[in-house]
PDB file of C-alpha atoms in Angstrom:
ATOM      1  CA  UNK X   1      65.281   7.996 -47.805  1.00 61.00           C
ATOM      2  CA  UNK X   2      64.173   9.334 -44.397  1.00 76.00           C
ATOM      3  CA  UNK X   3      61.647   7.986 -42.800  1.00 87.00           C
ATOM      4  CA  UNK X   4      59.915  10.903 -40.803  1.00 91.00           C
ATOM      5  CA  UNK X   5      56.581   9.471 -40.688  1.00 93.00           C
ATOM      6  CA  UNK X   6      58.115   6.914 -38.830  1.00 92.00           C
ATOM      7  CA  UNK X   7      59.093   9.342 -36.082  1.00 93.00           C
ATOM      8  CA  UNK X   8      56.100  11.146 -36.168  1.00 94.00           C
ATOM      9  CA  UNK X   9      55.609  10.911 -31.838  1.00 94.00           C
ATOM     10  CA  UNK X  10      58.611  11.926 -31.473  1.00 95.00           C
ATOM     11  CA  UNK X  11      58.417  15.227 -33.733  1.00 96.00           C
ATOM     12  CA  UNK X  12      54.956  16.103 -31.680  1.00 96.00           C
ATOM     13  CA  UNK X  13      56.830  16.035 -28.968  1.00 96.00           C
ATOM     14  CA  UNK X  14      58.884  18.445 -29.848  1.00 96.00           C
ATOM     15  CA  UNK X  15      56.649  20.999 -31.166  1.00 96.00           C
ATOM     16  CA  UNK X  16      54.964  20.325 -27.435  1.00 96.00           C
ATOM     17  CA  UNK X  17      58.124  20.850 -25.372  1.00 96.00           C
ATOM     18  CA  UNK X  18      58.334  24.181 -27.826  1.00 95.00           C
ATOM     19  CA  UNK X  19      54.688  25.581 -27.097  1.00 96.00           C
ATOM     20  CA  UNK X  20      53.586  24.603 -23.660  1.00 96.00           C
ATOM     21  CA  UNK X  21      56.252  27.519 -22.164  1.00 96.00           C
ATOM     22  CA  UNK X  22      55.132  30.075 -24.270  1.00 96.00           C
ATOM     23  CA  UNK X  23      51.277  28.901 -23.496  1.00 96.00           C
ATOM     24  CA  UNK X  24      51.683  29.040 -20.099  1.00 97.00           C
ATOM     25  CA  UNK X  25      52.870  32.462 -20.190  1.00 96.00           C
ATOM     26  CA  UNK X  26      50.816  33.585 -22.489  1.00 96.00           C
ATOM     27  CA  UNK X  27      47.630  32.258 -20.046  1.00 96.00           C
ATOM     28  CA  UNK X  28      49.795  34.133 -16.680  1.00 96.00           C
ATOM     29  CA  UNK X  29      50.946  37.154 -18.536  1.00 94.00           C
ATOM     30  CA  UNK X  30      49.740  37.498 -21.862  1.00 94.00           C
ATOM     31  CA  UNK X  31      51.380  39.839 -24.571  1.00 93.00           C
ATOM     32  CA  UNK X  32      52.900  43.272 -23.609  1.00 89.00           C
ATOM     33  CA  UNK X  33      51.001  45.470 -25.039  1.00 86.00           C
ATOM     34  CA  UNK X  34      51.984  48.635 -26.602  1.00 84.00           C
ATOM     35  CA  UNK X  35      50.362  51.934 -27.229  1.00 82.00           C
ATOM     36  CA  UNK X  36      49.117  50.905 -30.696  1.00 79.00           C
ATOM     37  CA  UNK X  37      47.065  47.937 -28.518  1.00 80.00           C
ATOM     38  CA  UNK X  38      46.493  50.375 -25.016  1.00 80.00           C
ATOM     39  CA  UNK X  39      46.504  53.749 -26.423  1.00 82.00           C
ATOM     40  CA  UNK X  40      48.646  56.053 -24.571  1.00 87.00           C
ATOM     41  CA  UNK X  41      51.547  58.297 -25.538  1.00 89.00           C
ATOM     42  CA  UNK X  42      54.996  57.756 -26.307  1.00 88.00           C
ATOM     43  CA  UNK X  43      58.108  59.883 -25.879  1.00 90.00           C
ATOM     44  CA  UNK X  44      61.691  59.392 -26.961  1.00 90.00           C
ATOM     45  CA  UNK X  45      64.468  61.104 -25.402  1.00 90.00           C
ATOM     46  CA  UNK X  46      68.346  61.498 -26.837  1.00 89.00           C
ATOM     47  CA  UNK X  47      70.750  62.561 -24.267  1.00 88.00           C
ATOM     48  CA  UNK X  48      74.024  63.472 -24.868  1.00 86.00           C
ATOM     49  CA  UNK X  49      75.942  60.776 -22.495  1.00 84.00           C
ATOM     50  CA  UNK X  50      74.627  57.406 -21.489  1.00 83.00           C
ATOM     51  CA  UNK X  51      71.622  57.368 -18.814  1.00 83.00           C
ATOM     52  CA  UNK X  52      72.103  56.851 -15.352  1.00 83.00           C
ATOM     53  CA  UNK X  53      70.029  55.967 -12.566  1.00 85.00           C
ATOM     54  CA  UNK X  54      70.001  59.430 -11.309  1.00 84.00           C
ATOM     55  CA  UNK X  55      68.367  61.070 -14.895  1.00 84.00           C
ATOM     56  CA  UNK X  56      65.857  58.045 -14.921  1.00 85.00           C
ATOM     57  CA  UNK X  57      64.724  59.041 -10.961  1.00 86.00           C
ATOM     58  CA  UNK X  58      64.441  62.768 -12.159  1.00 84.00           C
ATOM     59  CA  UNK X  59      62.336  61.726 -15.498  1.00 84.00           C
ATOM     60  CA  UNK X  60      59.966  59.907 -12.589  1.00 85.00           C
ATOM     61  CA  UNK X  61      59.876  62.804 -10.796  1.00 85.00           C
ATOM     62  CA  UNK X  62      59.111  65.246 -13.630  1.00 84.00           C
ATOM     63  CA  UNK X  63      56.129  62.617 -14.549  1.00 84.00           C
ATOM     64  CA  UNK X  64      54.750  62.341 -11.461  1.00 82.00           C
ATOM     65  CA  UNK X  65      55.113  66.185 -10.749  1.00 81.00           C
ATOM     66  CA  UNK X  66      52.278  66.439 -13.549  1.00 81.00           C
ATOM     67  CA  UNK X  67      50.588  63.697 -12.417  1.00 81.00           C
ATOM     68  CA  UNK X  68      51.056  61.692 -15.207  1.00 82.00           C
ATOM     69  CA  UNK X  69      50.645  57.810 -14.928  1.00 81.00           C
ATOM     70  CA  UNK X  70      53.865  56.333 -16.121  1.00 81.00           C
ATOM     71  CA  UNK X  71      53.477  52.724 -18.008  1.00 80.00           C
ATOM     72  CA  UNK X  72      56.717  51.817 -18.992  1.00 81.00           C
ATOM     73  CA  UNK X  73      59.935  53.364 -18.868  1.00 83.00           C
ATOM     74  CA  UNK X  74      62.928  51.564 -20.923  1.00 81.00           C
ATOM     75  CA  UNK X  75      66.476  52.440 -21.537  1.00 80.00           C
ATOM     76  CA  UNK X  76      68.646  52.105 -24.221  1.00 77.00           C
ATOM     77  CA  UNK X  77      72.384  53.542 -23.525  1.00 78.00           C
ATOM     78  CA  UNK X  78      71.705  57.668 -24.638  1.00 84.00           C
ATOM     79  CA  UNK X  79      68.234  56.991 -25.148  1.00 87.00           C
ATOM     80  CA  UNK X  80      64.666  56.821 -22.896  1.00 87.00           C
ATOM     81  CA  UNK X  81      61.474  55.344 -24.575  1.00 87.00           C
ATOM     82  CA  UNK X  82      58.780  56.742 -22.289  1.00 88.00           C
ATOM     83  CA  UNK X  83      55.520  55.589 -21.863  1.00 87.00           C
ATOM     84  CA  UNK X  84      52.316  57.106 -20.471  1.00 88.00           C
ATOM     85  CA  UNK X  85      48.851  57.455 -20.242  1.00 85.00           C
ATOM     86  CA  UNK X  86      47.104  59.338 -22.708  1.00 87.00           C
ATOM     87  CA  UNK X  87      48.523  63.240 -22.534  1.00 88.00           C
ATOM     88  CA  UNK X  88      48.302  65.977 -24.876  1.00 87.00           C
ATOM     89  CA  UNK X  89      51.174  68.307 -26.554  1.00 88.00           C
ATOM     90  CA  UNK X  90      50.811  70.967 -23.759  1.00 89.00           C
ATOM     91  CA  UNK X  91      51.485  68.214 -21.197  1.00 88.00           C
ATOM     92  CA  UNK X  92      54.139  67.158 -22.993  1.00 89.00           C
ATOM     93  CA  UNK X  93      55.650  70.509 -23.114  1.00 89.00           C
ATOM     94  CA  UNK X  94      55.356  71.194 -19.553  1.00 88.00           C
ATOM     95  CA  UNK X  95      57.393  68.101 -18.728  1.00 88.00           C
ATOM     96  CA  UNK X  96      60.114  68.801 -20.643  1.00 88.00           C
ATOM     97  CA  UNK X  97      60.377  72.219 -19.578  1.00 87.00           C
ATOM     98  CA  UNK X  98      60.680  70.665 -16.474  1.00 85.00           C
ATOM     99  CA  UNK X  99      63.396  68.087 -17.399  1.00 86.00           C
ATOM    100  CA  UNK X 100      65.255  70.462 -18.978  1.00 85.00           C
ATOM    101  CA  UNK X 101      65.636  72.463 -15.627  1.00 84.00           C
ATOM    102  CA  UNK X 102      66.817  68.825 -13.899  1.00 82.00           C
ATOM    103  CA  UNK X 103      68.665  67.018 -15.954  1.00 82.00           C
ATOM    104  CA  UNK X 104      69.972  69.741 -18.580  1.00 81.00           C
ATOM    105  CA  UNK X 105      70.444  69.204 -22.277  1.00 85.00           C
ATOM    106  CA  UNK X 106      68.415  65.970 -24.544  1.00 87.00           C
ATOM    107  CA  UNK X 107      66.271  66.248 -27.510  1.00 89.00           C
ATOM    108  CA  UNK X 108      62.662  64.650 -27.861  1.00 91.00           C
ATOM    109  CA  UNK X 109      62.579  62.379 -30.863  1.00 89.00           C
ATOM    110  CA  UNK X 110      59.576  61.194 -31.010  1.00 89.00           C
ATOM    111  CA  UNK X 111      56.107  61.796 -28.992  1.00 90.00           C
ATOM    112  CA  UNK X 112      53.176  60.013 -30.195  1.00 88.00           C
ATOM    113  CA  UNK X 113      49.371  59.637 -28.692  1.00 86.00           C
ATOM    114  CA  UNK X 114      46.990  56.690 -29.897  1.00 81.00           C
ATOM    115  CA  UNK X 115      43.716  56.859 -28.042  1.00 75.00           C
ATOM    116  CA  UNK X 116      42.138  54.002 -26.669  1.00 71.00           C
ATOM    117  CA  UNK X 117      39.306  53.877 -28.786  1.00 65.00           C
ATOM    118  CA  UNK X 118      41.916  53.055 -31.662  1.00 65.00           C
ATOM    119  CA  UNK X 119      43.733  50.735 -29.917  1.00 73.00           C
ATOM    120  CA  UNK X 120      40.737  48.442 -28.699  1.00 73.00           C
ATOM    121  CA  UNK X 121      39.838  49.173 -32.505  1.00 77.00           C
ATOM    122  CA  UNK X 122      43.730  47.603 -33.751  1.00 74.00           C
ATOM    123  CA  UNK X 123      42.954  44.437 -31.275  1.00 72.00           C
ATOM    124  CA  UNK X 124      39.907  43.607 -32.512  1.00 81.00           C
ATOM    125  CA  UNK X 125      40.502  43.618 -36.235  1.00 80.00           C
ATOM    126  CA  UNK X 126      43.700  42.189 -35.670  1.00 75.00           C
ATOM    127  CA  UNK X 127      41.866  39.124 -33.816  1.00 79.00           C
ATOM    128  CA  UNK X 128      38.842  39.374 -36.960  1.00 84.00           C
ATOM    129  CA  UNK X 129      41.830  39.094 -39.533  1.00 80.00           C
ATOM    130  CA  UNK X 130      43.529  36.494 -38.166  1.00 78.00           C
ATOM    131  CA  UNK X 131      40.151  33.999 -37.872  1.00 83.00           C
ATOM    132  CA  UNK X 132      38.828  35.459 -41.532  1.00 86.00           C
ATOM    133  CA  UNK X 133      41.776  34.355 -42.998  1.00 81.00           C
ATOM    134  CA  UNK X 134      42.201  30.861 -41.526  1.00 81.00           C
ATOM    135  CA  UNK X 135      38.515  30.432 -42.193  1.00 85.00           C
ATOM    136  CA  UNK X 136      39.326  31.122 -46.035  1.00 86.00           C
ATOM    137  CA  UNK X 137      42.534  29.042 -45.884  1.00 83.00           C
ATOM    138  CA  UNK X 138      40.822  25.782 -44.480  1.00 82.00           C
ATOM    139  CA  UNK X 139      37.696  26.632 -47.656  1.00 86.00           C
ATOM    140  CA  UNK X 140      40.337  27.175 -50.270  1.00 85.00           C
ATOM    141  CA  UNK X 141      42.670  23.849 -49.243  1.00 84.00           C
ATOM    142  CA  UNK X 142      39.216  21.505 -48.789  1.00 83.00           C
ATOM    143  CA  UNK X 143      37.766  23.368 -52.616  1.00 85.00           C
ATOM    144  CA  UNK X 144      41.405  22.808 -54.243  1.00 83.00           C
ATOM    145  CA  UNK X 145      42.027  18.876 -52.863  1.00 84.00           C
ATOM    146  CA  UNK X 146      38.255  18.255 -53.553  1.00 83.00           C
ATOM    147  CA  UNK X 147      39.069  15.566 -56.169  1.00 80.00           C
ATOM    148  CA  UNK X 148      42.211  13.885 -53.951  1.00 81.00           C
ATOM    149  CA  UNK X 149      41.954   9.690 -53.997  1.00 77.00           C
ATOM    150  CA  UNK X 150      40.477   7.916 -51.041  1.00 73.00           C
ATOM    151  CA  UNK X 151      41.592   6.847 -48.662  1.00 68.00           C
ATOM    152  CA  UNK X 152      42.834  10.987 -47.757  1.00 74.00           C
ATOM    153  CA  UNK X 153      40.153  13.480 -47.366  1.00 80.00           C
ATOM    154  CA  UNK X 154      40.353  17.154 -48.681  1.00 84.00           C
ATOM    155  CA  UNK X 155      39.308  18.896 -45.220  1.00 88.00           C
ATOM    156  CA  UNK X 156      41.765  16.946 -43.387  1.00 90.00           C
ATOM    157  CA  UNK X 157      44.390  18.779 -45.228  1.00 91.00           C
ATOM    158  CA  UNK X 158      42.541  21.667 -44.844  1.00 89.00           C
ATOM    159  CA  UNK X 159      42.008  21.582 -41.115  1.00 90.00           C
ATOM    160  CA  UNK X 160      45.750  19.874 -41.103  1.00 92.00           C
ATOM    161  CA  UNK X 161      47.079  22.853 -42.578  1.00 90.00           C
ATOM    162  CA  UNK X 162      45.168  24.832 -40.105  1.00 90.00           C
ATOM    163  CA  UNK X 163      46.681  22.709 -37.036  1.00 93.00           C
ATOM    164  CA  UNK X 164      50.069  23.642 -38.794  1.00 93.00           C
ATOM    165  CA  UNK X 165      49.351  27.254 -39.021  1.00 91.00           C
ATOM    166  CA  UNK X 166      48.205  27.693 -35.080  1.00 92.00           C
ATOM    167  CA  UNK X 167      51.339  25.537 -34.350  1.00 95.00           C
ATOM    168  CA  UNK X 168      53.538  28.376 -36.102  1.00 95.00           C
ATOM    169  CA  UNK X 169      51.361  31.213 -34.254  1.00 93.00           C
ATOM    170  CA  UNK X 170      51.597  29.707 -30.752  1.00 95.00           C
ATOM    171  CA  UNK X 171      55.282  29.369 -30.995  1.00 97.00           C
ATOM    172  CA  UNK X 172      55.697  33.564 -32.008  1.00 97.00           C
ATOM    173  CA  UNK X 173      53.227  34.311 -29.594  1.00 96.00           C
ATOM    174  CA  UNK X 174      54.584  32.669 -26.619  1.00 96.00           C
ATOM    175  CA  UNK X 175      57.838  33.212 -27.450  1.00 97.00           C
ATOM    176  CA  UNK X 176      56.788  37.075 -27.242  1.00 97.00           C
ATOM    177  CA  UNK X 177      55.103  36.915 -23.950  1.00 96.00           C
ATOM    178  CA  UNK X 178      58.161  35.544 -22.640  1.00 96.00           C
ATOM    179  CA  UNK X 179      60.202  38.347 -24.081  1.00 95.00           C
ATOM    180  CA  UNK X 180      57.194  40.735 -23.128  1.00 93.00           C
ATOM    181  CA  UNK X 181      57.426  39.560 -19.309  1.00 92.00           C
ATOM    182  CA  UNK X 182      61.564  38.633 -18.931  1.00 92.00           C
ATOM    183  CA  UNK X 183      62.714  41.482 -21.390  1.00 88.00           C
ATOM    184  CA  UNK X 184      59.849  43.999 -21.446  1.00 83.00           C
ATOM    185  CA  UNK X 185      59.265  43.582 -25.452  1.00 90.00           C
ATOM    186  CA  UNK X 186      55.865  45.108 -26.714  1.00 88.00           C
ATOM    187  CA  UNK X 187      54.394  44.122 -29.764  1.00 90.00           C
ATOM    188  CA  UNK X 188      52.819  46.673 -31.338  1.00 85.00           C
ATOM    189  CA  UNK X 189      50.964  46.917 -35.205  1.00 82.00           C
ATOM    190  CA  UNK X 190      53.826  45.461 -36.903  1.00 88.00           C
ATOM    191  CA  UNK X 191      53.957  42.222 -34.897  1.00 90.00           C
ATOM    192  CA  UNK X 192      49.982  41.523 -36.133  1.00 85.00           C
ATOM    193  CA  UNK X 193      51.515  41.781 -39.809  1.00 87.00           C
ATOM    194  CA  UNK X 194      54.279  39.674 -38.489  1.00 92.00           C
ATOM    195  CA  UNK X 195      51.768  37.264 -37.316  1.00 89.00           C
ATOM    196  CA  UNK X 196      49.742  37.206 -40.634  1.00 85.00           C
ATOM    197  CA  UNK X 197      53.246  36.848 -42.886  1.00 89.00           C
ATOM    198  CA  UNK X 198      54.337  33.562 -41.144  1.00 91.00           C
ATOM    199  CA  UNK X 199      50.367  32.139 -41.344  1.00 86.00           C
ATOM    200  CA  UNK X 200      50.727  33.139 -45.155  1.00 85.00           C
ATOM    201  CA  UNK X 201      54.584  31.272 -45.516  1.00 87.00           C
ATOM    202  CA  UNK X 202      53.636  28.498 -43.037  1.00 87.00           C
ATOM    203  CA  UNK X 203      50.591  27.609 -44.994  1.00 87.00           C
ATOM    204  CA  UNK X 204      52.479  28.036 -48.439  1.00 87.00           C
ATOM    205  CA  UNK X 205      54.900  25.635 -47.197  1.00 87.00           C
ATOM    206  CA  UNK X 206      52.140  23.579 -46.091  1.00 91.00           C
ATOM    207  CA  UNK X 207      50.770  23.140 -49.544  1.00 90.00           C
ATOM    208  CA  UNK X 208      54.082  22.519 -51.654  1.00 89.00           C
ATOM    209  CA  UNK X 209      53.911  18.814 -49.413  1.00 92.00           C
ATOM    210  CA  UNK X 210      50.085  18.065 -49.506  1.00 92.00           C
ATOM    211  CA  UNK X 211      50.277  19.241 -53.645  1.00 91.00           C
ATOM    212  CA  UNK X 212      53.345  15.968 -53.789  1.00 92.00           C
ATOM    213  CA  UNK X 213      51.190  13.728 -51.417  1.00 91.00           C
ATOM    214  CA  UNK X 214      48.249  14.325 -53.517  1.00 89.00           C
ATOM    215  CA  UNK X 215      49.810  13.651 -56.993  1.00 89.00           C
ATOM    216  CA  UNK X 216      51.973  10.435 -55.076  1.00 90.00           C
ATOM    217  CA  UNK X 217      48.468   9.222 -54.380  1.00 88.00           C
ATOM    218  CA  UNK X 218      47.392   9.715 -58.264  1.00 85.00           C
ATOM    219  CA  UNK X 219      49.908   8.120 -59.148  1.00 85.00           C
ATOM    220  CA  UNK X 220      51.195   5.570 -56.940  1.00 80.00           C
ATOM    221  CA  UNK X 221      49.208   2.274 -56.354  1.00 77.00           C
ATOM    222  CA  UNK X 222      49.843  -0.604 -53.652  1.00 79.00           C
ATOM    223  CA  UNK X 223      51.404   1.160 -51.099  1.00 85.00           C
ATOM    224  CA  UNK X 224      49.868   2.429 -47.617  1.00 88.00           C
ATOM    225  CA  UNK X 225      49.049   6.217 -47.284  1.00 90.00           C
ATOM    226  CA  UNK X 226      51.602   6.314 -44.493  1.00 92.00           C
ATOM    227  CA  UNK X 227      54.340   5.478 -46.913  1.00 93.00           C
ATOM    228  CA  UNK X 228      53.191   7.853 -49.892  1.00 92.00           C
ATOM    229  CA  UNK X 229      52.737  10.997 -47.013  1.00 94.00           C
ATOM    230  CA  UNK X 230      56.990  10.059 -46.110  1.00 94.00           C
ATOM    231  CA  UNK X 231      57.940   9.459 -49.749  1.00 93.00           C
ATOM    232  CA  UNK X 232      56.123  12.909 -50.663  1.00 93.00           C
ATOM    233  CA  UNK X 233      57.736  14.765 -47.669  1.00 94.00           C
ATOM    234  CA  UNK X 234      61.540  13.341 -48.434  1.00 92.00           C
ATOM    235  CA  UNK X 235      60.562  14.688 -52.642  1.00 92.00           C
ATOM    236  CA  UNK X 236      60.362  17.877 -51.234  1.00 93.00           C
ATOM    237  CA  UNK X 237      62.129  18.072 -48.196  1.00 92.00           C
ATOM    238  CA  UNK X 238      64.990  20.150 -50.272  1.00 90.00           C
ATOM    239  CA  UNK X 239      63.131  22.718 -51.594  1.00 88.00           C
ATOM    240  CA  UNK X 240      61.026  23.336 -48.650  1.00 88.00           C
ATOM    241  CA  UNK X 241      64.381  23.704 -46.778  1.00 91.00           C
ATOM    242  CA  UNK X 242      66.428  26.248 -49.687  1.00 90.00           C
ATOM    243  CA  UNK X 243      63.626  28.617 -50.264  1.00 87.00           C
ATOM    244  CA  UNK X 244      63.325  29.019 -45.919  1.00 90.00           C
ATOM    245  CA  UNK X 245      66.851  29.380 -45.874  1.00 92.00           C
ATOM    246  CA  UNK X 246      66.989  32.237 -48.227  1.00 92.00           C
ATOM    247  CA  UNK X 247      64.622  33.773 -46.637  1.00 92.00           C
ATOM    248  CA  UNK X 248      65.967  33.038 -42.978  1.00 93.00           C
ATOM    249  CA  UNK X 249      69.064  34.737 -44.381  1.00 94.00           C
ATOM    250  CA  UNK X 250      67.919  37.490 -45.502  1.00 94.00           C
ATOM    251  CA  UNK X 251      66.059  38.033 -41.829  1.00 94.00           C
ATOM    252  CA  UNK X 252      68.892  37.136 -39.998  1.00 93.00           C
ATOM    253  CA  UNK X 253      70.986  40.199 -41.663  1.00 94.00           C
ATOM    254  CA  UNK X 254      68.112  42.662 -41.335  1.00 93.00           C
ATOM    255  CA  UNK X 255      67.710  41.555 -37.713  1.00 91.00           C
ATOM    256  CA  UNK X 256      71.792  42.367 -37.506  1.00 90.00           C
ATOM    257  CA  UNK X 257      71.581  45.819 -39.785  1.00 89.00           C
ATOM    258  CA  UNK X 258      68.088  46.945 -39.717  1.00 83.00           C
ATOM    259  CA  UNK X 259      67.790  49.365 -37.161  1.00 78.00           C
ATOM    260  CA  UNK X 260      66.064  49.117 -33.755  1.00 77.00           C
ATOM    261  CA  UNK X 261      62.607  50.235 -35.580  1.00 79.00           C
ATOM    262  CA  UNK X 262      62.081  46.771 -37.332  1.00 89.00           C
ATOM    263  CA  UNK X 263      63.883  44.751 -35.381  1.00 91.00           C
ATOM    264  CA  UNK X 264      61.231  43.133 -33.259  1.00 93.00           C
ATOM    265  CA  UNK X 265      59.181  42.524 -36.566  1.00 94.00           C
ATOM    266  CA  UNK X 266      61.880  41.103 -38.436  1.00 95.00           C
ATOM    267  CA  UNK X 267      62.753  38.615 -34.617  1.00 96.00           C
ATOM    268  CA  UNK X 268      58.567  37.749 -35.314  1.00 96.00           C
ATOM    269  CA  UNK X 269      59.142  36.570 -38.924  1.00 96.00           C
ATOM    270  CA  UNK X 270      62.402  34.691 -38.153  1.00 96.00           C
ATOM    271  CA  UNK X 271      60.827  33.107 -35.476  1.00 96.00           C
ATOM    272  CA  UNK X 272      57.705  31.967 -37.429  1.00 96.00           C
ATOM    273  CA  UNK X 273      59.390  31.364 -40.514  1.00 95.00           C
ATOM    274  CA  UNK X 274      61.704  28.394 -38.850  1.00 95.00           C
ATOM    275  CA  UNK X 275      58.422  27.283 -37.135  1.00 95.00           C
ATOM    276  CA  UNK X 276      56.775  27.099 -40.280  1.00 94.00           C
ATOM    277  CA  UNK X 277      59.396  25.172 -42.039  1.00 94.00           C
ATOM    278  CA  UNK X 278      59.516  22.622 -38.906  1.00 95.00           C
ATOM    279  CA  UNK X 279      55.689  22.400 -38.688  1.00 95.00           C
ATOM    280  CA  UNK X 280      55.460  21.848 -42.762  1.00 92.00           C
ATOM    281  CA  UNK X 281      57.590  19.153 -42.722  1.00 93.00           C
ATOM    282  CA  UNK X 282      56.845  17.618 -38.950  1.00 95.00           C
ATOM    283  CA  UNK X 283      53.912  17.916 -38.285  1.00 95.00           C
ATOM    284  CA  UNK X 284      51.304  18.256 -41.095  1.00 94.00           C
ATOM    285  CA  UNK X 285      52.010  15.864 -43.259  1.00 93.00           C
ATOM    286  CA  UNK X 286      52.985  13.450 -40.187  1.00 95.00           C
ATOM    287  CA  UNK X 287      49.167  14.572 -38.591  1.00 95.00           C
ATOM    288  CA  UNK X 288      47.785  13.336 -42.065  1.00 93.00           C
ATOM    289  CA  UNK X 289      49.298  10.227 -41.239  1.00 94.00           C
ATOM    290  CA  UNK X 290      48.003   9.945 -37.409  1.00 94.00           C
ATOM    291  CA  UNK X 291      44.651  11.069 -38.315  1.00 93.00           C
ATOM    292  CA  UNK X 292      44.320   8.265 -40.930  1.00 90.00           C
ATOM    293  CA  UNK X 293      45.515   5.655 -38.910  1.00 90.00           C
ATOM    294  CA  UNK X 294      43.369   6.468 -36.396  1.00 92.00           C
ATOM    295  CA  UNK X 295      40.695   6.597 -38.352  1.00 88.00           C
ATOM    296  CA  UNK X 296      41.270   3.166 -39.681  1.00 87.00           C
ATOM    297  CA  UNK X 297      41.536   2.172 -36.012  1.00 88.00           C
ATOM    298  CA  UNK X 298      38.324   3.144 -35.476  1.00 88.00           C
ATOM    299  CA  UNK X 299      36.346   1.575 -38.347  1.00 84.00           C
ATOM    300  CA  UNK X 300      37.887  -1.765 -37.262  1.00 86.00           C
ATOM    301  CA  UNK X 301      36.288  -1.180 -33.754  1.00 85.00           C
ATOM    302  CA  UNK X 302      33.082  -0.308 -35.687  1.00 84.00           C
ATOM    303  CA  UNK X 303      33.210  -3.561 -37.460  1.00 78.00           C
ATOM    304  CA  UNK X 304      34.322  -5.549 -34.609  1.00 67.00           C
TER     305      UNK X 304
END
């Protein structure tokens, strides 16, 4: 049987060496935000032959000819994702009435305009969602474990699960603001339901080990809470690990197949998924552990 409790230093560690980049990015440069976040408008060109550096100065121009602030500008072989300030349809037609005079034939796919009253709207009950829920996660885990055996106490696997959850977030969301700075990925509405998927699955996982531990401590008598948290995490190490992998799986094709509209949403939930299934296994049930012991340690200076 594996001992992971054991190691438990050594998986923190880890999940450190994993979440200190993306913190530190997040604290220089933060997310990249897009429109959905900013407001602005987008616009999405198809040309008929890959873009070269000679379209993308003459798109500038035609921007700038309007006066129209320019955010981002990315390009993807035949196509330019465009985005601006705020502007409205008439804008929009003038500058591709000019485009179409330097740079010939393309087709607008998309043009879109989110104002910034509804993006500071998105951010802030994205931000209320995300705190509302772990508030009701760390209630509902402390309410269902009310009746677990001492030594263990139910809001330590409520705030453990909690610690676990923030663990999962922190690795998506500095993963993203190194993509966001390096690679010029936004995250837009999708990644915030990205976000609240992989809190959902990390703290499912969460609770298929504390529901073993709990029952091992029902059940089990003479042997140290350390060694009941390891012998519940090895019970359900397998399943924990199948039912990720079918779902990893399944990501890992759509992120392959599923078009560039999803595929930064699907990269989120792969991303946190794996986390989740690391921090499950690693690091809550291992925290249960370290916050016992020191707990223990503690008393016995109390005493002393």
């Amino acid at each position: 049987m594996l001992n992971i409790i054991a190691r438990k230093n050594l998986y923190f560690l880890i999940s450190l060496l994993v979440i200190i980049p993306g913190t530190i990015s997040l604290f220089l440069w933060g997310l990249r935000l897009s429109i959905d976040f900013t407001g602005g408008s987008k616009t999405t060109l198809l040309f008929p032959r890959s873009v070269n550096q000679q379209v993308i100065k003459n798109v500038n121009n035609a921007f700038k000819a309007d006066k129209i602030d320019l955010v981002t500008l990315q390009q993807a072989d035949k196509t330019l994702i465009i985005q601006t300030k705020p502007i409205n349809e008439r804008q929009d037609a003038e500058v591709l009435k000019q485009l179409k005079t330097s740079v010939g034939n393309f087709k607008q796919e998309e043009f879109e305009t989110v104002g910034p009253t509804i993006g500071s709207e998105t951010t802030i009950n994205a931000f209320k969602t995300i705190v509302i829920a772990s508030i009701m996660i760390v209630l509902y885990i402390a309410y269902s474990f009310r009746k677990i055996p001492k030594p263990a106490s139910s809001w330590r696997f409520g705030v453990c699960a909690i610690i676990a959850l923030i663990h999962d977030a922190l690795v998506v969301l500095g993963i993203f603001s190194l993509l966001g700075h390096f690679f010029l990925v936004e995250v837009d509405s999708l990644f915030v339901t990205a976000i609240l998927t992989v809190i959902g699955f990390s703290v499912h996982d969460t609770i298929v080990v504390f529901d073993r531990i709990r029952e091992n401590l029902r059940r089990t008598i003479g042997l140290s809470f350390a060694q009941v948290v390891n012998d519940s995490v090895s019970q359900t190490l397998v399943r924990s690990l199948n039912t990720s992998l079918t779902a990893i799986l399944v990501l890992f094709t759509l992120l392959l197949f599923g078009g560039d509209s999803i595929r930064w949403f699907v990269a989120a939930l792969l991303i946190g998924i794996t986390s989740g299934t690391y921090s499950s296994i690693f690091n809550a049930a291992p925290l249960l552990v370290a916050w016992q012991e020191w707990d223990e340690r503690r008393k016995q200076k109390i005493k002393a």
